[in-house]
GROMACS .gro file of C-alpha atoms in nm:
model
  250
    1UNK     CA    1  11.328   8.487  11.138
    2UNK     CA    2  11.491   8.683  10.823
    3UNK     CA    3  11.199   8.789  10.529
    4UNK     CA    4  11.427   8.704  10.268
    5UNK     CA    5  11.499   8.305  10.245
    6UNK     CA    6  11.679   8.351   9.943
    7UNK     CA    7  12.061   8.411   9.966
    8UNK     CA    8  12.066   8.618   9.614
    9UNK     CA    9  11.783   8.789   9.711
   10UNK     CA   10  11.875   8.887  10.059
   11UNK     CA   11  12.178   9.005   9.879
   12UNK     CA   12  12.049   9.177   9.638
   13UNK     CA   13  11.834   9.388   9.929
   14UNK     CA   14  12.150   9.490  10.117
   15UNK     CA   15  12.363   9.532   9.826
   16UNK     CA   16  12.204   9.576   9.523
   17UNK     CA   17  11.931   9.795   9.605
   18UNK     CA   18  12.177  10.064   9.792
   19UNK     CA   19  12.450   9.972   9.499
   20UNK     CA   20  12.231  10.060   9.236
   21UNK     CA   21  12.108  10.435   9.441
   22UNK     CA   22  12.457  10.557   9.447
   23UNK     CA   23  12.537  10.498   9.062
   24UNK     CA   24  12.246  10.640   8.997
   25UNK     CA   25  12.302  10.964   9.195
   26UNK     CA   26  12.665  10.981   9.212
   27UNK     CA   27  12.676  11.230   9.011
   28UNK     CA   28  12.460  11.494   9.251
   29UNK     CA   29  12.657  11.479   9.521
   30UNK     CA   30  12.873  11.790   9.420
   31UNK     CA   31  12.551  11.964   9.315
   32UNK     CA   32  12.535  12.334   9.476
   33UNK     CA   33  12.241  12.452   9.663
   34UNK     CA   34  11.907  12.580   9.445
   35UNK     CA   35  11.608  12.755   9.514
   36UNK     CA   36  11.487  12.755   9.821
   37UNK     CA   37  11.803  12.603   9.957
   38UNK     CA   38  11.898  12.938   9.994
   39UNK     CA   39  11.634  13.076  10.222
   40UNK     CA   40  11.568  12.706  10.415
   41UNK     CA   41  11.906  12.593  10.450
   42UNK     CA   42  12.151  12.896  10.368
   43UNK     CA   43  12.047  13.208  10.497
   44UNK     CA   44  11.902  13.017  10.818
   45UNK     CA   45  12.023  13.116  11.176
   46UNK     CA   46  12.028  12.803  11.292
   47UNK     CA   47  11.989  12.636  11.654
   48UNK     CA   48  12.132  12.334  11.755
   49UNK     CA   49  11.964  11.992  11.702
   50UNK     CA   50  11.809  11.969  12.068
   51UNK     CA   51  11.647  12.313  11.979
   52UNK     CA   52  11.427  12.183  11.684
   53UNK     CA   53  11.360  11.847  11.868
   54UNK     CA   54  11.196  12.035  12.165
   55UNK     CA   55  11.007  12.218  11.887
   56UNK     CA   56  10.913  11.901  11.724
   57UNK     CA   57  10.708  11.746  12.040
   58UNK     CA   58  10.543  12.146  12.086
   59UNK     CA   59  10.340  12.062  11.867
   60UNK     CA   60  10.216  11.859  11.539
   61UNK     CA   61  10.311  11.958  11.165
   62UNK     CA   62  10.584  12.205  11.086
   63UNK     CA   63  10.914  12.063  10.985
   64UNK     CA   64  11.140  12.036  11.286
   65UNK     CA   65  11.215  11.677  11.248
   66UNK     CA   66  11.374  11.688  10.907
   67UNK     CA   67  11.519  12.042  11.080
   68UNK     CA   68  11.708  11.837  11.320
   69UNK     CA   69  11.885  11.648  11.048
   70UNK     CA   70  11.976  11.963  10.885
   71UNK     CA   71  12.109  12.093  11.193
   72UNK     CA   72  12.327  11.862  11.239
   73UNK     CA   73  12.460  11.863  10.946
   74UNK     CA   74  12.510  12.214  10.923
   75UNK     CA   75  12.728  12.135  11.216
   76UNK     CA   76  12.929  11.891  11.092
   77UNK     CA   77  12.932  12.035  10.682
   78UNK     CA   78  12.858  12.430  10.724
   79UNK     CA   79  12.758  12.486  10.362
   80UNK     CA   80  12.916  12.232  10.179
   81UNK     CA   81  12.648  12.031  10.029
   82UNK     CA   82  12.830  11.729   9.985
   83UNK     CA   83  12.696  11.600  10.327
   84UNK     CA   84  12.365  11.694  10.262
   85UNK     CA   85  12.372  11.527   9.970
   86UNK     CA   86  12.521  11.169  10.164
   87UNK     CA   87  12.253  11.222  10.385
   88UNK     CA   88  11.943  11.274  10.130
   89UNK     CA   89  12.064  10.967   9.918
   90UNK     CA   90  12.122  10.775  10.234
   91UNK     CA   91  11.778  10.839  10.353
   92UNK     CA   92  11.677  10.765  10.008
   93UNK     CA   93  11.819  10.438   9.988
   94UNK     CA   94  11.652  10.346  10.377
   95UNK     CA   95  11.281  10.460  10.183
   96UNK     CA   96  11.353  10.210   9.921
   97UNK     CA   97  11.415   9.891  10.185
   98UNK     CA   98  11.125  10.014  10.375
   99UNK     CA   99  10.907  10.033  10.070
  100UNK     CA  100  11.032   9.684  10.001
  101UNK     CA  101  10.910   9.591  10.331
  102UNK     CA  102  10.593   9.760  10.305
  103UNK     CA  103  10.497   9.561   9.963
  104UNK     CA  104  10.554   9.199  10.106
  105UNK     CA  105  10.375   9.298  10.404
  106UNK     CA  106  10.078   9.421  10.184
  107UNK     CA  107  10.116   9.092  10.020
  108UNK     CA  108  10.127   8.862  10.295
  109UNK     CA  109   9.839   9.026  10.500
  110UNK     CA  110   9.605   9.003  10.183
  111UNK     CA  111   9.683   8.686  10.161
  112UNK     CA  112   9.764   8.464  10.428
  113UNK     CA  113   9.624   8.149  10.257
  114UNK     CA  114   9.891   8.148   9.990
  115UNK     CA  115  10.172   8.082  10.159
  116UNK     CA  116  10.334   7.889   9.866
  117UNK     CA  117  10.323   8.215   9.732
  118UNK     CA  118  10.603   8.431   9.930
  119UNK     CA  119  10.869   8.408   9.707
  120UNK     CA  120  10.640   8.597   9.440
  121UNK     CA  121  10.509   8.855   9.682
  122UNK     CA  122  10.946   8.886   9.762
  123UNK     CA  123  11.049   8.903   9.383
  124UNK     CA  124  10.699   9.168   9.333
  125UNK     CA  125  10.872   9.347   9.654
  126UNK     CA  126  11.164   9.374   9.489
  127UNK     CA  127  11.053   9.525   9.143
  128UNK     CA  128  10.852   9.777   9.321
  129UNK     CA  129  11.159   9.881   9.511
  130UNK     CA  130  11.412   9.907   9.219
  131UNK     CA  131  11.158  10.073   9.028
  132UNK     CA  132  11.134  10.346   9.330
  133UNK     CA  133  11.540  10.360   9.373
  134UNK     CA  134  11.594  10.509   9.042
  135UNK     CA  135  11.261  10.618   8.913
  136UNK     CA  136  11.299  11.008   8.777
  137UNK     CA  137  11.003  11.118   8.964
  138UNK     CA  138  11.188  11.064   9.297
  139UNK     CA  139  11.498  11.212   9.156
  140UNK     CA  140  11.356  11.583   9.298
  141UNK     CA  141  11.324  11.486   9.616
  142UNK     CA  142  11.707  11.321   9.646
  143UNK     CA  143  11.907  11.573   9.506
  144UNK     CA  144  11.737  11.897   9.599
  145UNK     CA  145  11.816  11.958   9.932
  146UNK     CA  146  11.529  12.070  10.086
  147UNK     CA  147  11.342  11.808   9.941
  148UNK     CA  148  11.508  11.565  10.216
  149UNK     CA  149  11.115  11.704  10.414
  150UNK     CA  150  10.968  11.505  10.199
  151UNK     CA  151  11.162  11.231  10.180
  152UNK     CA  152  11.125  11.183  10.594
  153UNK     CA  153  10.781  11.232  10.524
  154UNK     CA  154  10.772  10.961  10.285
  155UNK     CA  155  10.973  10.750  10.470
  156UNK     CA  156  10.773  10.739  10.803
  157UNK     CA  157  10.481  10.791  10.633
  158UNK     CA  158  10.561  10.398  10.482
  159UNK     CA  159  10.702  10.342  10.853
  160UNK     CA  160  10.341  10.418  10.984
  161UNK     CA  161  10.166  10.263  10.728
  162UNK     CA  162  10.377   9.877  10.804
  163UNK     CA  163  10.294   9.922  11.152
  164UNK     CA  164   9.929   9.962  11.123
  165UNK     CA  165   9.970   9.656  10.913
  166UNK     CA  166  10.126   9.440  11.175
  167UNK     CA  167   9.913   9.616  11.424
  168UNK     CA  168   9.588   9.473  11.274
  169UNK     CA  169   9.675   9.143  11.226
  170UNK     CA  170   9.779   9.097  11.554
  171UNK     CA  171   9.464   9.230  11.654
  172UNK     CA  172   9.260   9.009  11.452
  173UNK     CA  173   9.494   8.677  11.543
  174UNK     CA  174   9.389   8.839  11.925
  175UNK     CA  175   9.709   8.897  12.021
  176UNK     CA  176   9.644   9.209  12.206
  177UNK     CA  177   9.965   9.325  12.341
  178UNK     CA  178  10.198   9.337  12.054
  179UNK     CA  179   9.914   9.475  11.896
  180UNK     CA  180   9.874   9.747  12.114
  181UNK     CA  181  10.284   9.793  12.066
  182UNK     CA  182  10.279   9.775  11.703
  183UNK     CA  183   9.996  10.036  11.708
  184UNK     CA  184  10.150  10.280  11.893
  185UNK     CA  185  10.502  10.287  11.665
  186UNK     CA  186  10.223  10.353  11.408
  187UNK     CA  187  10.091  10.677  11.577
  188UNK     CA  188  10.480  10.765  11.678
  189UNK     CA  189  10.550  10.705  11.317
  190UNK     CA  190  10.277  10.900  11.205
  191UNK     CA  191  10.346  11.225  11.440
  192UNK     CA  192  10.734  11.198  11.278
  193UNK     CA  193  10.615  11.194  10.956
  194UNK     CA  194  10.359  11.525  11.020
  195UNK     CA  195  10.643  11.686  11.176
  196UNK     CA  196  10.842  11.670  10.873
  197UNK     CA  197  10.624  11.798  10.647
  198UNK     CA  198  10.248  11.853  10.734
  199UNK     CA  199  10.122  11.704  10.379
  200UNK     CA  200  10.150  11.360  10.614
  201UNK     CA  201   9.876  11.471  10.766
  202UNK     CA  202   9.645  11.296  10.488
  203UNK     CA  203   9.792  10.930  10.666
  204UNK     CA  204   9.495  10.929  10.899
  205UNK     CA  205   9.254  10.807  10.589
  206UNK     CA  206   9.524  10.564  10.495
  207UNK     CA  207   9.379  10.256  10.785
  208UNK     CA  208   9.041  10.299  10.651
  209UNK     CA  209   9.169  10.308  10.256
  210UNK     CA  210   9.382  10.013  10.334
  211UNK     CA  211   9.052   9.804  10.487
  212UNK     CA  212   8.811   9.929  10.234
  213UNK     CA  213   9.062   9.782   9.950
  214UNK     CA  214   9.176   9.467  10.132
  215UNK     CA  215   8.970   9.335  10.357
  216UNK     CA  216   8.664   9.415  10.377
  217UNK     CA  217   8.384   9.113  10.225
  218UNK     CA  218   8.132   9.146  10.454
  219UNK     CA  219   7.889   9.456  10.685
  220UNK     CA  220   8.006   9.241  11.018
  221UNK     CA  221   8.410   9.244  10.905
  222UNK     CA  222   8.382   9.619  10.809
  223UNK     CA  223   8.217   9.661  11.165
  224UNK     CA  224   8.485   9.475  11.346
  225UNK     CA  225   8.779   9.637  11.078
  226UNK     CA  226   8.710   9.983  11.143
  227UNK     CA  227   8.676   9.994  11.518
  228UNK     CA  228   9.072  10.010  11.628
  229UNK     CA  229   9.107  10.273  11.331
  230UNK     CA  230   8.794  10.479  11.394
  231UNK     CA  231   8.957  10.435  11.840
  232UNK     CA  232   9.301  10.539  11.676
  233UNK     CA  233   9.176  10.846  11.431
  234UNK     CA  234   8.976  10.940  11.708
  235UNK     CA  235   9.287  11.002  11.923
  236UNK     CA  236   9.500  11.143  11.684
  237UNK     CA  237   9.181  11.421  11.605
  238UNK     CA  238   9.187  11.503  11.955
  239UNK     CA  239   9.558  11.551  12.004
  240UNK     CA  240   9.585  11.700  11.694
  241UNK     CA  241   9.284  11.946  11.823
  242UNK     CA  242   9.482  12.001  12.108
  243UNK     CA  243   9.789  12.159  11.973
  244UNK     CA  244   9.683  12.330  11.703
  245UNK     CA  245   9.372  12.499  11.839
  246UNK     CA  246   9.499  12.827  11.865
  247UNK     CA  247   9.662  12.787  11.529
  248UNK     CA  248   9.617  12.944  11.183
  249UNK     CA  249   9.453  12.591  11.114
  250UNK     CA  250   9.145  12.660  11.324
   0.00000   0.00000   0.00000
């Protein structure tokens, strides 16, 4: 079943949102490399793509996974940043549907009773998502180039956040197994995000951040609320723990 009922609003999520992106940052895409460009992107030796994704599952944190994009396109573009600069407004415009996503979700897991509601928690969705697409504080992250580790942060960062959404309400409608699949893109989502730039790190307190604020009325409910996250943080300590032990970190 589609999220969007509404024809102009369905097409203003497939069209308008990415439409409104590229006129907004048309203009970067023959923008030369800055800063530390040179050093991260420039004056790198790089390996192929299948190098940095072995890296990427050595281990948690580090950047590999955004390294793999730049890989490949440093195969496919050398050093013209014109592809880079496809790909970071590209990715861009993917953050903006998933923040979209991520809104209405919010909305309709705080509050399943209002059901007559959804086409307020769509058009709230929306604003939030057009304001993102060509707010000036994002602008950094788009057109400087080595910015795109943040924006893969951001983006499965949003990515893990959803699924813990849909994770929990299965688990509280006791629908066990697509909560234990929804769960586990989380965590998947989560070690992506880490591995593009280790700020993502800080997700871990978003589950307990996102009870505390939404759902949480009663001692008993916080009890039961907190017991897949506190299973789930528990984990990710341990693995986390695990491959970093030896580490600077430690």
């Amino acid at each position: 079943k589609p999220f969007i009922d509404s024809k102009p609003l369905t097409f203003f999520f497939i069209v308008g949102i990415p439409s409104i992106i590229w006129l907004g940052y048309a203009n970067s895409l023959h923008a030369v490399f800055h800063f530390d460009d040179i050093p991260f992107l420039v004056e790198r030796d790089w390996e192929s793509w299948s190098y940095y994704l072995k890296e990427a599952f050595s281990g948690l944190g580090g950047r590999n996974f955004a390294l793999i994009l730049f890989s490949l396109n440093h195969q496919w573009d050398g050093l013209n940043p014109y592809g880079y600069h496809i790909v970071n407004i590209t990715i861009h415009i993917i953050n903006a549907w998933v923040l979209c996503l991520l809104v209405y979700t919010l909305l309709k897991s705080a509050y399943p009773q209002h059901k007559e509601h959804q086409y307020s928690f769509l058009l709230t969705a929306m604003s939030v998502a057009s304001i993102f697409a060509v707010h000036p504080l994002a602008s950094a992250a788009v057109t400087y180039l080595t910015q795109r580790t943040s924006q893969m942060a951001t983006l499965f960062y949003m990515l893990a956040t959803l699924c813990y959404v849909k994770a929990r309400d299965y688990f509280f409608g006791q629908n066990y197994k697509p909560s234990a699949m929804w769960f586990a893109l989380a965590l998947a989502s989560y070690w992506i995000a880490a591995g593009s730039k280790s700020m993502a790190m800080t997700w871990l307190v978003v589950p307990v951040l996102y009870e505390a604020i939404m759902h949480l009325d009663s001692w008993q409910k916080i009890k039961r609320a907190l017991l897949p996250v506190i299973l789930g943080a528990l984990g990710v300590a341990g693995v986390l723990f695990f491959f970093l032990k030896d580490s600077d970190l430690f």
